[in-house]
C-alpha cells in the first residue's frame, strides 16, 4: 500500500515516515525542502537500517519514491499520483510559524490552502479516498475552558490558524458533497488530527526539529540556551491563572504523535461505513470528517518544563521572567479520550523522555 507523505522531510513528517515504514507501509515523499533538507531522507534510511539490524527486517515498508517538488505545483503533484498508485495521503506540507503568518498572510494562505486543494483534487481525480491532515490545537483559538474537546467551537486568532481551519472545512465539505455519479462507490474520507505541542526528537538523535533563526517555540529555545547558543530564556509572563503563574501546555513527544498518524491511517483504511459515520457523528461540528485531538491530556507549565530539562540532562537553563506574549492563552491541554477510544492510541512518553531526546538531538545535530 503506497502512502503519499507531503512535507515528509519536515519535523513531524520525518518521524511519521519512520513509524509508517516500521508498520509496513510503502512511502512516496513529496517535499520542496523549503523548511527541510534532502539529507533527512538519508537519515530516515539509516534509522531503518539500524532498526533492521537490531529488530530484524520484519515487515518494514520501503521508500519507493522521493520527489523534490512543490505541492502547489498541480502538474508536479499529478505526476506523483500518475506514477504511483496512492492509497492514502498524509498531508504535512505547509508553513507553520504564527508570527510570520501575521507578517505575510498571503504567503500562508497561498501555500497552505493551495497545497490542500491540489491534494484534494488529485485524490478525487485518481480515486484516492483517505487523507490524514495536520491540523492544530490553534483552531480552539482563545477558548479558556480546558481540556479542549473536539466538539468545542473553533475559531482562530492568526492567519496560520485560519489556514488550518479553512483546510479542515475544505476537506469536510468535500466529504459531505454529493457522490460522484461515475464512481458511486468513491468516498472521500478525511481524518483531521489536531496536534497539541509537539516536542522531542527520534531516540537515535538522527532526526529532530531544526528551526531557522531565533526559535519562537519554548522547547527549541530551551535547547539552544542549554547549548550556550542563547544566553537565557525569557519566560513570557508569570501572572497567569495557573499553579505557578506561567503558561500551561500539552507537550507531546513527536514519536507518540507520529504513532498517532499510523493508528489514524490504519483505522481509516479499515473502518466500515458505520464505524466511519459513528466517528464523524461523535464530533458534532465535524461534518463528513473524523476529528481527533493528539495530545497527552496533561498540562505542563513553562517553569516545570525548564526544571525538568535542567534536571534530566544536568544542564543549567538560565531564565528571566518577562512580559506576556501577545495572543498567548493561560492554559491549553487536550481531552485525548476520542483518539484512545476510536483509534486505540494514547501517548506513552513523558516530559522526561521529551527533554532527554530533545537534548540528544541538539547535541548530535550535524
Ligand atoms: P516542518 O516545517 O518541519 O515540515 C513541513 C514540511 O513541508 C517541510 O519539509 C517543508 O519543506 C515542506 N513544505 C512546505 N510547503 C511545501 C510545499 N508547498 N510543497 C512541498 N513541501 C512543502 O513542519 P512540521 O512541524 O513538521 O509540521 C508539519 C505540519 O503539521 C504542518 O502542516 C504544520 O502546520 C502542522 N502542525 C505543526 C505543529 C508543530 O508544532 N510543529 C503543530 C500543529 C500543526
Ligand atoms: C505556538 C503557536 C501555535 C502552534 C504551536 C506549535 C502561538 C500563539 N501559538 O503555541 O499556534 O501550533 O506553537 O508548537 O504562537 N514561552 C516562553 N518563552 C519562549 C517561548 C515560549 O515563555 O521563549 C511560553 C509561551 O508563552 C507558552 C509556552 O511557552 O506559554 C509554549 O509556547 P510555544 O512553544 O510557542 O507554543 P504555543 O504558544 O502553545
Tab-separated table of N, CA and C and ligand atoms in Angstrom, residues 96 98-99 136-138 157-158 160-161 195-199 215-221 233-237 240 246-249 251 302 324-330 332, ligand 2:
chain	number	residue	atom	x	y	z
A	96	UNK	N	4.269	27.029	9.024
A	96	UNK	CA	3.711	26.823	10.363
A	96	UNK	C	4.041	27.891	11.401
A	98	UNK	N	3.443	31.109	13.384
A	98	UNK	CA	2.328	32.028	13.648
A	98	UNK	C	2.724	33.482	13.359
A	99	UNK	N	3.865	33.910	13.920
A	99	UNK	CA	4.294	35.311	13.777
A	99	UNK	C	4.498	35.670	12.309
A	136	UNK	N	-4.284	21.647	14.010
A	136	UNK	CA	-3.583	22.143	15.191
A	136	UNK	C	-4.568	22.541	16.273
A	137	UNK	N	-4.110	22.457	17.506
A	137	UNK	CA	-4.936	22.933	18.633
A	137	UNK	C	-5.166	24.435	18.527
A	138	UNK	N	-4.431	25.082	17.650
A	138	UNK	CA	-4.634	26.518	17.446
A	138	UNK	C	-6.074	26.814	16.999
A	157	UNK	N	-6.982	33.111	15.744
A	157	UNK	CA	-6.524	34.454	16.085
A	157	UNK	C	-5.407	34.919	15.153
A	158	UNK	N	-5.036	34.092	14.188
A	158	UNK	CA	-3.943	34.487	13.289
A	158	UNK	C	-4.092	33.755	11.954
A	160	UNK	N	-2.157	31.840	10.187
A	160	UNK	CA	-1.766	30.422	10.183
A	160	UNK	C	-2.929	29.557	10.663
A	161	UNK	N	-3.505	29.964	11.804
A	161	UNK	CA	-4.615	29.199	12.362
A	161	UNK	C	-5.781	29.115	11.379
A	195	UNK	N	-2.989	18.627	16.494
A	195	UNK	CA	-1.833	18.395	17.354
A	195	UNK	C	-1.787	19.439	18.457
A	196	UNK	N	-1.341	19.021	19.617
A	196	UNK	CA	-1.069	19.982	20.682
A	196	UNK	C	0.393	20.443	20.519
A	197	UNK	N	1.265	20.367	21.482
A	197	UNK	CA	2.604	20.965	21.287
A	197	UNK	C	3.673	19.885	21.066
A	198	UNK	N	3.981	19.585	19.817
A	198	UNK	CA	4.961	18.529	19.545
A	198	UNK	C	6.373	18.982	19.927
A	199	UNK	N	7.067	18.147	20.668
A	199	UNK	CA	8.466	18.419	21.044
A	199	UNK	C	9.225	17.098	21.004
A	215	UNK	N	14.420	30.653	17.682
A	215	UNK	CA	13.201	29.847	17.821
A	215	UNK	C	12.064	30.634	18.469
A	216	UNK	N	10.849	30.402	17.985
A	216	UNK	CA	9.664	31.012	18.596
A	216	UNK	C	9.113	30.138	19.704
A	217	UNK	N	9.311	28.841	19.549
A	217	UNK	CA	8.683	27.900	20.470
A	217	UNK	C	9.591	27.583	21.653
A	218	UNK	N	8.946	27.172	22.730
A	218	UNK	CA	9.660	27.042	24.006
A	218	UNK	C	10.773	25.983	23.989
A	219	UNK	N	10.448	24.761	23.590
A	219	UNK	CA	11.461	23.691	23.723
A	219	UNK	C	12.725	23.976	22.900
A	220	UNK	N	12.599	24.361	21.624
A	220	UNK	CA	13.837	24.663	20.880
A	220	UNK	C	14.624	25.805	21.524
A	221	UNK	N	13.916	26.747	22.132
A	221	UNK	CA	14.618	27.856	22.786
A	221	UNK	C	15.394	27.337	24.005
A	233	UNK	N	16.643	32.188	28.634
A	233	UNK	CA	15.251	32.121	28.184
A	233	UNK	C	14.473	33.261	28.827
A	234	UNK	N	13.564	33.863	28.064
A	234	UNK	CA	12.606	34.785	28.684
A	234	UNK	C	11.292	34.044	28.851
A	235	UNK	N	10.843	33.927	30.070
A	235	UNK	CA	9.548	33.293	30.343
A	235	UNK	C	8.480	34.360	30.120
A	236	UNK	N	7.565	34.057	29.201
A	236	UNK	CA	6.577	35.069	28.832
A	236	UNK	C	5.430	35.127	29.840
A	237	UNK	N	5.671	35.812	30.939
A	237	UNK	CA	4.614	36.058	31.919
A	237	UNK	C	4.588	35.032	33.031
A	240	UNK	N	-0.174	34.422	35.089
A	240	UNK	CA	-1.383	33.747	34.587
A	240	UNK	C	-2.079	33.030	35.737
A	246	UNK	N	2.898	30.577	35.233
A	246	UNK	CA	3.390	30.553	33.844
A	246	UNK	C	2.463	29.690	32.977
A	247	UNK	N	2.551	29.875	31.666
A	247	UNK	CA	1.635	29.231	30.719
A	247	UNK	C	1.714	27.711	30.775
A	248	UNK	N	0.559	27.081	30.656
A	248	UNK	CA	0.492	25.613	30.707
A	248	UNK	C	0.114	25.079	29.322
A	249	UNK	N	0.895	24.083	28.850
A	249	UNK	CA	0.647	23.496	27.537
A	249	UNK	C	0.717	21.979	27.614
A	251	UNK	N	2.472	19.242	26.052
A	251	UNK	CA	3.611	18.848	25.221
A	251	UNK	C	3.495	17.363	24.898
A	302	UNK	N	5.579	26.388	31.917
A	302	UNK	CA	6.892	26.774	31.371
A	302	UNK	C	7.981	26.437	32.395
A	324	UNK	N	4.036	39.082	29.271
A	324	UNK	CA	3.265	38.098	28.491
A	324	UNK	C	3.500	38.304	26.999
A	325	UNK	N	3.395	37.237	26.208
A	325	UNK	CA	3.458	37.353	24.744
A	325	UNK	C	2.029	37.550	24.227
A	326	UNK	N	1.871	38.528	23.333
A	326	UNK	CA	0.523	38.807	22.805
A	326	UNK	C	-0.058	37.547	22.166
A	327	UNK	N	-1.321	37.301	22.412
A	327	UNK	CA	-2.002	36.181	21.762
A	327	UNK	C	-1.917	34.870	22.529
A	328	UNK	N	-1.103	34.819	23.603
A	328	UNK	CA	-0.980	33.565	24.367
A	328	UNK	C	-2.162	33.391	25.307
A	329	UNK	N	-2.576	32.142	25.476
A	329	UNK	CA	-3.589	31.862	26.487
A	329	UNK	C	-2.899	31.232	27.696
A	330	UNK	N	-3.614	31.199	28.829
A	330	UNK	CA	-3.004	30.690	30.062
A	330	UNK	C	-2.766	29.185	29.969
A	332	UNK	N	-3.671	25.315	28.001
A	332	UNK	CA	-4.154	24.578	26.833
A	332	UNK	C	-3.732	23.130	26.987
B	2	LIG	C1	2.566	28.048	19.405
B	2	LIG	C2	1.569	28.638	18.451
B	2	LIG	C3	0.636	27.520	17.968
B	2	LIG	C4	1.438	26.386	17.338
B	2	LIG	C5	2.464	25.893	18.363
B	2	LIG	C6	3.379	24.882	17.748
B	2	LIG	C7	1.270	30.965	19.173
B	2	LIG	C8	0.352	31.939	19.818
B	2	LIG	N1	0.817	29.693	19.107
B	2	LIG	O1	1.849	27.530	20.506
B	2	LIG	O2	-0.256	28.027	17.021
B	2	LIG	O3	0.585	25.317	16.969
B	2	LIG	O4	3.280	26.995	18.790
B	2	LIG	O5	4.052	24.173	18.732
B	2	LIG	O6	2.335	31.295	18.712
B	2	LIG	N2	7.215	30.591	26.015
B	2	LIG	C9	8.084	31.300	26.816
B	2	LIG	N3	9.259	31.738	26.276
B	2	LIG	C10	9.620	31.479	24.981
B	2	LIG	C11	8.723	30.736	24.167
B	2	LIG	C12	7.530	30.322	24.713
B	2	LIG	O7	7.801	31.552	27.993
B	2	LIG	O8	10.702	31.913	24.552
B	2	LIG	C13	5.954	30.100	26.603
B	2	LIG	C14	4.700	30.597	25.901
B	2	LIG	O9	4.259	31.802	26.459
B	2	LIG	C15	3.735	29.423	26.178
B	2	LIG	C16	4.651	28.196	26.216
B	2	LIG	O10	5.961	28.705	26.457
B	2	LIG	O11	3.137	29.566	27.445
B	2	LIG	C17	4.659	27.414	24.911
B	2	LIG	O12	4.948	28.304	23.833
B	2	LIG	P1	5.197	27.769	22.335
B	2	LIG	O13	6.194	26.680	22.349
B	2	LIG	O14	5.475	28.968	21.481
B	2	LIG	O15	3.805	27.101	21.956
B	2	LIG	P2	2.315	27.723	21.958
B	2	LIG	O16	2.329	29.158	22.263
B	2	LIG	O17	1.465	26.848	22.786
